[in-house]
CSV table of C-alpha atoms and ligand atoms in Angstrom, one decimal:
chain,number,residue,atom,x,y,z
A,911,UNK,CA,50.5,87.3,7.8
A,912,UNK,CA,47.7,86.5,5.4
A,913,UNK,CA,44.4,87.1,7.4
A,914,UNK,CA,41.7,84.0,7.8
A,915,UNK,CA,39.2,86.6,6.9
A,916,UNK,CA,37.3,85.7,4.1
A,917,UNK,CA,34.7,87.1,1.8
A,918,UNK,CA,32.2,84.6,2.9
A,919,UNK,CA,33.0,85.9,6.4
A,920,UNK,CA,33.2,89.6,6.0
A,921,UNK,CA,29.6,89.2,4.3
A,922,UNK,CA,28.5,88.0,7.5
A,923,UNK,CA,30.2,89.8,9.4
A,924,UNK,CA,28.5,93.3,7.2
A,925,UNK,CA,25.2,91.3,7.6
A,926,UNK,CA,25.6,91.1,11.1
A,927,UNK,CA,26.1,95.0,11.7
A,928,UNK,CA,23.2,95.8,9.5
A,929,UNK,CA,21.0,93.8,11.9
A,930,UNK,CA,19.0,96.0,14.1
A,931,UNK,CA,21.1,96.8,17.7
A,932,UNK,CA,18.9,94.0,19.8
A,933,UNK,CA,19.2,91.5,17.5
A,934,UNK,CA,22.8,92.0,17.0
A,935,UNK,CA,22.8,91.5,20.9
A,936,UNK,CA,21.6,88.8,20.4
A,937,UNK,CA,23.7,86.8,17.7
A,938,UNK,CA,27.3,88.2,20.0
A,939,UNK,CA,25.6,87.5,24.0
A,940,UNK,CA,24.3,83.5,25.0
A,941,UNK,CA,21.5,85.4,26.2
A,942,UNK,CA,20.5,88.9,27.8
A,943,UNK,CA,20.1,88.0,31.2
A,944,UNK,CA,21.8,85.7,33.9
A,945,UNK,CA,20.1,85.4,37.0
A,946,UNK,CA,22.4,83.9,39.6
A,947,UNK,CA,19.6,81.9,42.1
A,948,UNK,CA,16.4,80.3,42.2
A,949,UNK,CA,15.1,81.8,45.1
A,950,UNK,CA,12.6,84.4,45.2
A,951,UNK,CA,14.0,87.2,43.6
A,952,UNK,CA,15.0,84.8,41.4
A,953,UNK,CA,11.7,83.7,40.6
A,954,UNK,CA,10.1,87.0,40.6
A,955,UNK,CA,13.5,87.8,38.0
A,956,UNK,CA,12.3,85.5,35.4
A,957,UNK,CA,8.7,85.8,35.8
A,958,UNK,CA,9.8,89.6,34.7
A,959,UNK,CA,12.1,88.3,31.8
A,960,UNK,CA,9.4,86.5,30.7
A,961,UNK,CA,6.6,88.8,31.0
A,962,UNK,CA,9.2,91.4,29.0
A,963,UNK,CA,10.0,88.4,26.7
A,964,UNK,CA,13.4,89.2,27.4
A,965,UNK,CA,15.9,85.7,26.9
A,966,UNK,CA,17.7,84.6,30.3
A,967,UNK,CA,19.2,81.7,32.1
A,968,UNK,CA,19.0,80.5,35.6
A,969,UNK,CA,21.9,78.6,37.2
A,970,UNK,CA,20.9,77.3,40.9
A,971,UNK,CA,23.6,75.6,43.2
A,972,UNK,CA,21.0,73.4,45.3
A,973,UNK,CA,19.7,71.2,43.7
A,974,UNK,CA,16.6,72.6,44.4
A,975,UNK,CA,14.4,76.1,44.0
A,976,UNK,CA,13.3,78.0,46.2
A,977,UNK,CA,16.3,79.1,48.8
A,978,UNK,CA,15.5,80.5,51.6
A,979,UNK,CA,12.0,79.4,51.3
A,980,UNK,CA,11.8,75.6,52.3
A,981,UNK,CA,9.7,72.9,53.0
A,982,UNK,CA,11.6,70.4,54.5
A,983,UNK,CA,9.1,67.1,55.0
A,984,UNK,CA,12.1,64.8,55.6
A,985,UNK,CA,10.4,64.1,58.6
A,986,UNK,CA,7.6,62.9,57.0
A,987,UNK,CA,5.2,65.2,58.0
A,988,UNK,CA,6.1,69.2,57.0
A,989,UNK,CA,7.2,72.0,58.3
A,990,UNK,CA,8.6,75.4,57.0
A,991,UNK,CA,12.3,75.5,56.9
A,992,UNK,CA,12.9,78.6,56.9
A,993,UNK,CA,10.6,81.3,56.2
A,994,UNK,CA,6.9,80.3,57.6
A,995,UNK,CA,4.7,83.8,56.9
A,996,UNK,CA,3.5,85.9,53.9
A,997,UNK,CA,4.4,89.1,55.9
A,998,UNK,CA,2.4,92.6,55.3
A,999,UNK,CA,-0.2,90.1,52.6
A,1000,UNK,CA,-1.8,93.0,51.0
A,1001,UNK,CA,0.7,93.7,49.4
A,1002,UNK,CA,2.7,91.3,49.3
A,1003,UNK,CA,3.4,89.0,46.0
A,1004,UNK,CA,3.1,85.3,47.1
A,1005,UNK,CA,-1.0,86.1,48.1
A,1006,UNK,CA,-2.1,86.4,44.6
A,1007,UNK,CA,0.5,83.8,43.3
A,1008,UNK,CA,-0.8,81.3,46.1
A,1009,UNK,CA,-4.6,82.3,44.6
A,1010,UNK,CA,-3.8,82.0,40.9
A,1011,UNK,CA,-1.4,78.7,41.3
A,1012,UNK,CA,-5.0,77.2,44.2
A,1013,UNK,CA,-2.7,77.3,47.3
A,1014,UNK,CA,-4.5,78.1,50.2
A,1015,UNK,CA,-3.1,81.3,52.7
A,1016,UNK,CA,-5.2,82.1,55.5
A,1017,UNK,CA,-4.8,85.0,58.4
A,1018,UNK,CA,-2.1,83.8,61.3
A,1019,UNK,CA,-5.3,84.4,63.7
A,1020,UNK,CA,-7.5,82.3,62.2
A,1021,UNK,CA,-5.9,79.0,63.8
A,1022,UNK,CA,-6.6,78.5,66.7
A,1023,UNK,CA,-4.0,78.9,69.3
A,1024,UNK,CA,-3.0,77.1,71.6
A,1025,UNK,CA,-0.7,77.3,74.8
A,1026,UNK,CA,1.4,80.0,75.9
A,1027,UNK,CA,3.9,78.5,78.0
A,1028,UNK,CA,7.0,80.2,78.9
A,1029,UNK,CA,10.0,79.4,81.1
A,1030,UNK,CA,12.8,80.4,82.5
A,1031,UNK,CA,16.3,77.6,82.7
A,1032,UNK,CA,13.0,74.8,83.2
A,1033,UNK,CA,11.0,76.7,86.0
A,1034,UNK,CA,7.6,77.8,85.0
A,1035,UNK,CA,7.2,81.9,84.6
A,1036,UNK,CA,4.9,84.6,83.9
A,1037,UNK,CA,4.6,85.5,80.6
A,1038,UNK,CA,2.6,89.1,81.6
A,1039,UNK,CA,6.0,91.0,82.1
A,1040,UNK,CA,7.6,90.2,79.2
A,1041,UNK,CA,4.8,91.5,77.0
A,1042,UNK,CA,4.1,94.5,78.8
A,1043,UNK,CA,7.9,94.9,77.4
A,1044,UNK,CA,7.4,94.2,73.3
A,1045,UNK,CA,4.3,96.8,73.3
A,1046,UNK,CA,7.1,99.5,75.1
A,1047,UNK,CA,9.7,98.0,72.4
A,1048,UNK,CA,7.7,97.9,69.8
A,1049,UNK,CA,7.2,102.1,70.3
A,1050,UNK,CA,10.9,102.1,70.0
A,1051,UNK,CA,11.3,100.5,66.7
A,1052,UNK,CA,8.2,102.1,65.0
A,1053,UNK,CA,9.3,105.1,62.1
A,1054,UNK,CA,5.7,106.3,61.7
A,1055,UNK,CA,5.8,106.7,65.8
A,1056,UNK,CA,8.5,109.0,65.5
A,1057,UNK,CA,12.1,109.7,64.5
A,1058,UNK,CA,14.2,106.9,65.2
A,1059,UNK,CA,18.3,106.8,65.0
A,1060,UNK,CA,20.6,105.0,63.1
A,1061,UNK,CA,21.6,103.4,66.2
A,1062,UNK,CA,22.3,99.3,68.2
A,1063,UNK,CA,19.1,98.2,69.3
A,1064,UNK,CA,21.6,98.4,72.5
A,1065,UNK,CA,21.7,102.3,72.1
A,1066,UNK,CA,18.0,102.8,71.6
A,1067,UNK,CA,17.0,101.5,74.9
A,1068,UNK,CA,20.2,103.1,76.6
A,1069,UNK,CA,17.6,105.3,78.9
A,1070,UNK,CA,15.3,102.5,79.8
A,1071,UNK,CA,17.5,99.8,81.2
A,1072,UNK,CA,14.5,97.4,82.0
A,1073,UNK,CA,13.7,97.6,78.2
A,1074,UNK,CA,17.5,95.6,77.4
A,1075,UNK,CA,16.2,91.9,78.0
A,1076,UNK,CA,13.2,92.4,75.9
A,1077,UNK,CA,15.2,94.4,73.3
A,1078,UNK,CA,17.7,91.4,73.5
A,1079,UNK,CA,15.2,89.0,72.4
A,1080,UNK,CA,13.6,90.8,69.7
A,1081,UNK,CA,16.9,90.7,68.4
A,1082,UNK,CA,17.8,87.4,68.6
A,1083,UNK,CA,14.0,86.6,67.6
A,1084,UNK,CA,13.1,88.5,64.7
A,1085,UNK,CA,16.6,89.6,63.7
A,1086,UNK,CA,18.8,86.3,64.3
A,1087,UNK,CA,21.2,88.0,65.9
A,1088,UNK,CA,23.1,90.0,69.0
A,1089,UNK,CA,21.4,93.3,69.6
A,1090,UNK,CA,24.8,95.9,69.6
A,1091,UNK,CA,24.8,94.6,65.6
A,1092,UNK,CA,21.7,95.5,64.8
A,1093,UNK,CA,21.0,99.2,63.0
A,1094,UNK,CA,17.5,100.8,64.6
A,1095,UNK,CA,16.7,102.4,62.0
A,1096,UNK,CA,17.0,99.7,59.1
A,1097,UNK,CA,14.7,97.3,61.6
A,1098,UNK,CA,11.9,100.3,62.1
A,1099,UNK,CA,12.0,100.8,58.6
A,1100,UNK,CA,10.5,96.9,58.1
A,1101,UNK,CA,6.8,97.3,56.8
A,1102,UNK,CA,4.0,96.0,58.7
A,1103,UNK,CA,0.8,94.6,58.4
A,1104,UNK,CA,-1.0,90.9,58.3
A,1105,UNK,CA,0.7,88.7,57.9
A,1106,UNK,CA,-1.0,85.4,56.3
A,1107,UNK,CA,0.5,81.8,56.3
A,1108,UNK,CA,0.4,78.3,54.0
A,1109,UNK,CA,-0.6,75.6,56.0
A,1110,UNK,CA,0.4,73.3,52.4
A,1111,UNK,CA,4.2,75.4,53.2
A,1112,UNK,CA,5.8,78.7,51.7
A,1113,UNK,CA,8.8,76.7,50.8
A,1114,UNK,CA,5.8,74.2,48.0
A,1115,UNK,CA,4.1,77.1,47.3
A,1116,UNK,CA,7.4,78.6,46.2
A,1117,UNK,CA,8.1,75.5,44.1
A,1118,UNK,CA,5.1,74.8,42.9
A,1119,UNK,CA,5.3,78.7,41.0
A,1120,UNK,CA,9.0,78.0,40.0
A,1121,UNK,CA,8.1,75.2,38.5
A,1122,UNK,CA,6.7,76.8,35.3
A,1123,UNK,CA,10.8,78.0,34.5
A,1124,UNK,CA,13.6,76.6,33.3
A,1125,UNK,CA,16.4,76.5,36.0
A,1126,UNK,CA,19.7,74.7,35.5
A,1127,UNK,CA,20.5,72.9,39.2
A,1128,UNK,CA,23.9,72.0,41.3
A,1129,UNK,CA,25.6,74.6,39.1
A,1130,UNK,CA,27.0,77.0,41.9
A,1131,UNK,CA,28.0,80.3,39.6
A,1132,UNK,CA,31.5,81.0,40.9
A,1133,UNK,CA,33.3,84.3,38.9
A,1134,UNK,CA,31.6,87.1,36.5
A,1135,UNK,CA,33.6,89.2,34.7
A,1136,UNK,CA,32.8,92.2,33.2
A,1137,UNK,CA,35.8,94.0,32.2
A,1138,UNK,CA,34.5,93.8,28.5
A,1139,UNK,CA,31.3,93.7,26.6
A,1140,UNK,CA,28.3,92.2,29.1
A,1141,UNK,CA,29.1,90.0,31.2
A,1142,UNK,CA,30.9,86.5,31.7
A,1143,UNK,CA,29.5,84.0,34.2
A,1144,UNK,CA,31.6,81.0,34.8
A,1145,UNK,CA,30.1,78.0,36.7
A,1146,UNK,CA,31.2,74.5,36.7
A,1147,UNK,CA,29.0,74.0,34.0
A,1148,UNK,CA,30.6,76.1,31.6
A,1149,UNK,CA,30.6,80.2,30.6
A,1150,UNK,CA,27.6,81.7,29.5
A,1151,UNK,CA,28.1,85.3,28.0
A,1152,UNK,CA,25.4,87.7,28.9
A,1153,UNK,CA,23.7,91.1,28.8
A,1154,UNK,CA,23.2,91.6,32.2
A,1155,UNK,CA,23.5,89.4,35.0
A,1156,UNK,CA,21.5,89.8,38.3
A,1157,UNK,CA,22.9,88.2,41.3
A,1158,UNK,CA,20.4,87.2,43.8
A,1159,UNK,CA,22.4,85.6,46.0
A,1160,UNK,CA,22.9,86.7,50.0
A,1161,UNK,CA,25.1,88.8,51.3
A,1162,UNK,CA,26.3,86.0,53.6
A,1163,UNK,CA,27.5,84.2,50.5
A,1164,UNK,CA,28.7,87.6,48.6
A,1165,UNK,CA,30.8,88.2,51.5
A,1166,UNK,CA,32.2,85.3,51.9
A,1167,UNK,CA,33.6,85.4,48.7
A,1168,UNK,CA,32.5,82.5,46.8
A,1169,UNK,CA,31.7,84.4,43.8
A,1170,UNK,CA,34.9,86.0,42.2
A,1171,UNK,CA,34.3,89.5,39.9
A,1172,UNK,CA,36.5,90.6,37.8
A,1173,UNK,CA,37.3,93.3,37.7
A,1174,UNK,CA,36.7,93.9,41.9
A,1175,UNK,CA,33.3,95.5,42.6
A,1176,UNK,CA,33.2,99.3,43.1
A,1177,UNK,CA,33.5,100.5,46.1
A,1178,UNK,CA,30.1,101.9,46.5
A,1179,UNK,CA,28.8,98.2,46.5
A,1180,UNK,CA,32.2,97.0,48.6
A,1181,UNK,CA,30.7,99.5,51.4
A,1182,UNK,CA,27.3,98.2,51.2
A,1183,UNK,CA,28.5,95.0,51.5
A,1184,UNK,CA,30.3,96.4,54.4
A,1185,UNK,CA,27.3,97.3,56.1
A,1186,UNK,CA,25.5,94.5,56.3
A,1187,UNK,CA,25.9,91.4,57.8
A,1188,UNK,CA,23.7,87.7,58.5
A,1189,UNK,CA,21.7,87.0,61.3
A,1190,UNK,CA,21.9,83.0,62.6
A,1191,UNK,CA,17.9,82.1,63.3
A,1192,UNK,CA,17.5,78.6,63.1
A,1193,UNK,CA,14.9,75.9,62.8
A,1194,UNK,CA,14.8,72.9,64.6
A,1195,UNK,CA,12.4,70.2,63.7
A,1196,UNK,CA,12.1,67.2,66.4
A,1197,UNK,CA,9.3,64.4,65.4
A,1198,UNK,CA,7.4,62.6,68.4
A,1199,UNK,CA,5.0,60.0,68.8
A,1200,UNK,CA,2.2,58.6,71.5
A,1201,UNK,CA,2.6,61.6,73.4
A,1202,UNK,CA,1.6,65.5,73.0
A,1203,UNK,CA,2.5,66.4,76.6
A,1204,UNK,CA,-0.8,67.4,77.5
A,1205,UNK,CA,0.4,70.7,74.6
A,1206,UNK,CA,-2.8,71.2,72.3
A,1207,UNK,CA,-2.0,72.3,68.6
A,1208,UNK,CA,-0.3,75.5,67.8
A,1209,UNK,CA,1.1,75.7,71.5
A,1210,UNK,CA,4.4,77.7,71.9
A,1211,UNK,CA,6.9,76.9,74.6
A,1212,UNK,CA,9.7,80.3,75.5
A,1213,UNK,CA,12.5,78.6,77.0
A,1214,UNK,CA,15.0,81.0,78.5
A,1215,UNK,CA,18.2,80.7,79.3
A,1216,UNK,CA,20.1,83.0,81.3
A,1217,UNK,CA,22.6,85.2,80.4
A,1218,UNK,CA,22.8,82.9,76.6
A,1219,UNK,CA,19.5,83.5,74.9
A,1220,UNK,CA,16.3,81.9,74.1
A,1221,UNK,CA,14.3,78.6,72.3
A,1222,UNK,CA,10.9,78.8,70.9
A,1223,UNK,CA,9.6,75.3,70.5
A,1224,UNK,CA,6.5,75.6,68.4
A,1225,UNK,CA,3.9,72.4,69.2
A,1226,UNK,CA,2.3,70.8,67.5
A,1227,UNK,CA,1.6,73.6,64.2
A,1228,UNK,CA,-1.3,72.4,62.4
A,1229,UNK,CA,-1.9,69.9,64.2
A,1230,UNK,CA,1.3,67.7,63.1
A,1231,UNK,CA,3.1,65.9,65.1
A,1232,UNK,CA,6.1,67.8,65.2
A,1233,UNK,CA,8.4,70.3,67.6
A,1234,UNK,CA,10.1,73.4,65.7
A,1235,UNK,CA,13.0,75.2,67.5
A,1236,UNK,CA,13.3,78.4,66.9
A,1237,UNK,CA,16.1,80.5,67.8
A,1238,UNK,CA,19.1,83.0,66.7
A,1239,UNK,CA,22.4,84.9,68.1
A,1240,UNK,CA,25.6,83.8,68.7
A,1241,UNK,CA,23.7,81.0,70.8
A,1242,UNK,CA,22.0,79.6,67.8
A,1243,UNK,CA,26.0,79.9,66.5
A,1244,UNK,CA,26.9,77.8,69.4
A,1245,UNK,CA,24.5,75.3,69.0
A,1246,UNK,CA,25.0,74.6,65.3
A,1247,UNK,CA,29.1,74.8,66.1
A,1248,UNK,CA,28.1,71.4,67.6
A,1249,UNK,CA,27.6,69.2,64.9
A,1250,UNK,CA,23.6,67.9,64.3
A,1251,UNK,CA,23.6,65.7,66.4
A,1252,UNK,CA,24.9,67.8,69.2
A,1253,UNK,CA,22.8,70.4,67.9
A,1254,UNK,CA,19.6,68.3,68.4
A,1255,UNK,CA,20.9,66.8,71.4
A,1256,UNK,CA,20.7,70.3,73.3
A,1257,UNK,CA,17.0,70.7,72.0
A,1258,UNK,CA,15.9,67.5,73.7
A,1259,UNK,CA,17.9,68.9,77.1
A,1260,UNK,CA,15.4,71.7,76.6
A,1261,UNK,CA,12.4,70.3,76.3
A,1262,UNK,CA,13.2,67.4,78.7
A,1263,UNK,CA,14.1,70.2,81.8
A,1264,UNK,CA,10.0,71.4,80.6
A,1265,UNK,CA,8.2,68.2,80.0
A,1266,UNK,CA,10.4,65.8,81.7
A,1267,UNK,CA,11.7,62.4,81.0
A,1268,UNK,CA,9.1,61.3,78.6
A,1269,UNK,CA,10.5,63.2,75.6
A,1270,UNK,CA,12.9,60.7,75.0
A,1271,UNK,CA,10.9,57.9,75.3
A,1272,UNK,CA,8.9,60.3,72.5
A,1273,UNK,CA,11.3,61.4,70.1
A,1274,UNK,CA,11.8,59.7,66.3
A,1275,UNK,CA,14.4,62.3,64.6
A,1276,UNK,CA,15.5,65.3,63.7
A,1277,UNK,CA,16.0,67.3,61.2
A,1278,UNK,CA,18.5,70.2,61.5
A,1279,UNK,CA,18.6,73.6,59.3
A,1280,UNK,CA,21.3,75.8,60.3
A,1281,UNK,CA,20.8,78.0,57.5
A,1282,UNK,CA,24.3,80.4,59.0
A,1283,UNK,CA,26.3,76.9,58.4
A,1284,UNK,CA,24.9,76.6,55.2
A,1285,UNK,CA,27.4,77.6,52.0
A,1286,UNK,CA,24.6,79.3,50.3
A,1287,UNK,CA,23.0,80.6,52.3
A,1288,UNK,CA,25.3,81.8,55.6
A,1289,UNK,CA,22.7,83.2,57.5
A,1290,UNK,CA,19.0,83.9,57.8
A,1291,UNK,CA,18.5,87.5,56.3
A,1292,UNK,CA,20.8,90.3,56.2
A,1293,UNK,CA,20.1,93.7,58.8
A,1294,UNK,CA,22.4,97.1,58.5
A,1295,UNK,CA,25.1,97.0,61.1
A,1296,UNK,CA,24.6,100.3,63.5
A,1297,UNK,CA,25.3,103.3,61.4
A,1298,UNK,CA,25.6,102.2,58.4
A,1299,UNK,CA,20.9,102.3,57.4
A,1300,UNK,CA,22.5,103.1,53.9
A,1301,UNK,CA,24.2,100.0,52.7
A,1302,UNK,CA,21.2,98.2,51.0
A,1303,UNK,CA,20.5,101.9,48.7
A,1304,UNK,CA,24.4,102.0,47.9
A,1305,UNK,CA,24.3,97.4,47.0
A,1306,UNK,CA,20.7,98.4,45.2
A,1307,UNK,CA,22.8,100.2,42.5
A,1308,UNK,CA,23.6,98.3,39.6
A,1309,UNK,CA,27.3,97.8,38.7
A,1310,UNK,CA,28.5,98.8,34.8
A,1311,UNK,CA,24.9,99.0,33.9
A,1312,UNK,CA,25.1,95.2,33.8
A,1313,UNK,CA,25.2,93.9,37.5
A,1314,UNK,CA,22.1,94.5,39.6
A,1315,UNK,CA,22.0,93.4,42.8
A,1316,UNK,CA,18.7,91.5,44.0
A,1317,UNK,CA,17.3,89.7,46.5
A,1318,UNK,CA,16.2,90.7,50.6
A,1319,UNK,CA,18.9,93.0,51.2
A,1320,UNK,CA,18.2,95.0,48.8
A,1321,UNK,CA,14.0,94.4,48.6
A,1322,UNK,CA,13.1,98.2,47.6
A,1323,UNK,CA,10.2,98.0,47.6
A,1324,UNK,CA,8.4,101.4,47.3
A,1325,UNK,CA,12.3,103.0,47.5
A,1326,UNK,CA,12.3,102.1,51.5
A,1327,UNK,CA,14.0,98.8,52.1
A,1328,UNK,CA,11.0,98.6,54.2
A,1329,UNK,CA,10.1,94.8,51.9
A,1330,UNK,CA,13.9,94.0,53.1
A,1331,UNK,CA,14.4,90.4,54.8
A,1332,UNK,CA,11.5,88.9,53.5
A,1333,UNK,CA,10.3,86.3,50.5
A,1334,UNK,CA,7.6,89.0,49.1
A,1335,UNK,CA,10.7,92.2,49.3
A,1336,UNK,CA,13.1,89.6,47.5
A,1337,UNK,CA,10.3,88.7,44.7
A,1338,UNK,CA,9.7,92.3,44.1
A,1339,UNK,CA,13.5,93.3,44.0
A,1340,UNK,CA,14.0,90.6,41.3
A,1341,UNK,CA,11.1,91.7,39.3
A,1342,UNK,CA,12.4,95.8,40.1
A,1343,UNK,CA,16.2,94.6,38.7
A,1344,UNK,CA,14.2,93.5,34.9
A,1345,UNK,CA,12.5,96.4,35.5
A,1346,UNK,CA,15.3,98.4,35.5
A,1347,UNK,CA,17.6,97.6,33.2
A,1348,UNK,CA,18.1,98.9,29.5
A,1349,UNK,CA,17.9,96.0,27.3
B,1682,FAD,C1,14.5,80.6,59.6
B,1682,FAD,C2,14.1,81.7,59.2
B,1682,FAD,C3,12.7,82.2,58.3
B,1682,FAD,C4,12.1,83.5,58.0
B,1682,FAD,N1,10.8,83.2,57.6
B,1682,FAD,C5,10.8,84.3,57.1
B,1682,FAD,C6,9.7,84.0,57.3
B,1682,FAD,O1,8.1,84.1,57.6
B,1682,FAD,N2,8.7,85.7,55.9
B,1682,FAD,C7,9.6,85.6,55.4
B,1682,FAD,O2,9.1,86.5,54.6
B,1682,FAD,N3,10.9,85.5,54.7
B,1682,FAD,C8,11.7,85.1,55.9
B,1682,FAD,N4,13.1,84.6,56.2
B,1682,FAD,C9,13.5,85.4,54.5
B,1682,FAD,C10,13.5,84.9,53.7
B,1682,FAD,O3,13.6,82.7,53.6
B,1682,FAD,C11,14.6,85.2,52.6
B,1682,FAD,O4,14.1,86.5,52.7
B,1682,FAD,C12,13.9,84.8,51.1
B,1682,FAD,O5,14.5,83.9,50.5
B,1682,FAD,C13,15.1,85.6,50.6
B,1682,FAD,O6,14.9,85.3,49.4
B,1682,FAD,P1,16.1,85.8,48.3
B,1682,FAD,O7,16.1,84.9,47.2
B,1682,FAD,O8,16.6,87.1,48.1
B,1682,FAD,O9,17.0,84.5,48.7
B,1682,FAD,P2,17.6,83.3,48.7
B,1682,FAD,O10,15.8,82.7,49.0
B,1682,FAD,O11,18.4,83.0,49.7
B,1682,FAD,O12,17.6,82.6,47.5
B,1682,FAD,C14,18.8,82.8,47.1
B,1682,FAD,C15,19.4,81.1,45.9
B,1682,FAD,O13,20.8,81.5,45.6
B,1682,FAD,C16,21.4,80.3,45.5
B,1682,FAD,N5,22.8,80.4,45.7
B,1682,FAD,C17,23.3,80.5,46.9
B,1682,FAD,N6,25.2,80.8,45.9
B,1682,FAD,C18,25.0,80.7,44.5
B,1682,FAD,C19,25.8,80.2,43.6
B,1682,FAD,N7,27.2,80.4,44.0
B,1682,FAD,N8,25.4,80.6,42.3
B,1682,FAD,C20,23.8,79.8,42.3
B,1682,FAD,N9,23.7,80.0,42.8
B,1682,FAD,C21,23.6,80.0,43.9
B,1682,FAD,C22,20.9,79.8,47.1
B,1682,FAD,O14,21.1,78.4,47.2
B,1682,FAD,C23,19.6,80.6,46.6
B,1682,FAD,O15,18.5,79.1,46.5
B,1682,FAD,C24,13.1,83.6,56.9
B,1682,FAD,C25,14.7,83.3,56.8
B,1682,FAD,C26,14.6,82.0,57.6
B,1682,FAD,C27,16.7,81.6,57.3
């Protein structure tokens, strides 16, 4: 068959070949980098691309940016439904970003502290025994204080059964999961430091920062092909070709298979994914009017429910008319399984048992942020399973020199994964992915 190649197209092809490598690639691919997800990691990658002059396209499944850093304003008074603390603020990139944008941040302990009350099954109890346990526990989960083996939280305190109750609380409230499912070593590696807070909202800060970057919203990526040159990224908006892709979606979303890869991801990446799991830390905002039940601003009510777990009710944060219920583990999963109305009803029952019948009279509305049932999160943040403390390093290995998994799960920091689980770490991971590219 006569070729349809004309003299003109041959000249054009010749001209492309004569271009330098970088320009040739520009002509061949729609863009240099596709960034999947516009949470902190995606935004960290976007800023790094912009600074290095790389072309990028950012695709986000939700109709907003920020991912699991989200300031919920639906109750009239804002609260952070996801990330709240700028952890280890001395090296967290969000602190200088806040300064640059003129967003006020404060040291956590600069806020006036309210009451701290503990209840067990609705009955007030002394807090001091619990505090003592946490002090003991923190020694067992700190690599600076000795070797921490890659065993579960439960095994880590096996020789001190009196610490088990505290280990359960730590696992559920700090990691969001049950203590037999979490690697003590992975947890012990997390960085320490001062926590800062953002009165306007951590989510509001991230939104403000992200407004500088172009993002295609409501565009869930469904398929990434890497069987040819570069990558092809598919979404309802169509196909995009790029030299590389940075995938910042949570590991829960990856594990659910929401994004198909062709060919399948290599064994090392899959091992990494298999070694990680997502916790279920949940926040429910509750609005009240007319009374504060005698509690000053920034009070905390700890509600221990025997054999099940506990809820921390954060009362009147920043002097706002809100109580934010925070809870994790299987208890959170079982509450979310009741649906939004059922979940709110459970919170009102628990509060009424502690504060009395005026709770229902003053209740004005609620918003449920069930990250564990959210298809674009599938959990609160990642943790390694017992024996899998090497999982983050496996997932962080780039695939075929063109797919990077970057996000809180691979929050590499100084190479020790101590920045994992956090919004600051996610930002660093996004930046590190761009730095690691040979474009
Ligand atoms: C209740 C709770 C409390 C927390 N508290 C803190 C805290 O105090 N301090 C702290 O530092 N961190 C905290 N975190 C963790 C913090 O929110 C995360 O570590 C951080 O958001 C991770 O950023 P990321 O960019 O890796 O992922 P994400 O923030 O989840 O961003 C990923 C983005 O990918 C998008 N996405 C998902 N699937 C697709 C798809 N198929 N196609 C396109 N886009 C997709 C998502 O919508 C999302 O916007 C908390 C989290 C929760 C849930």
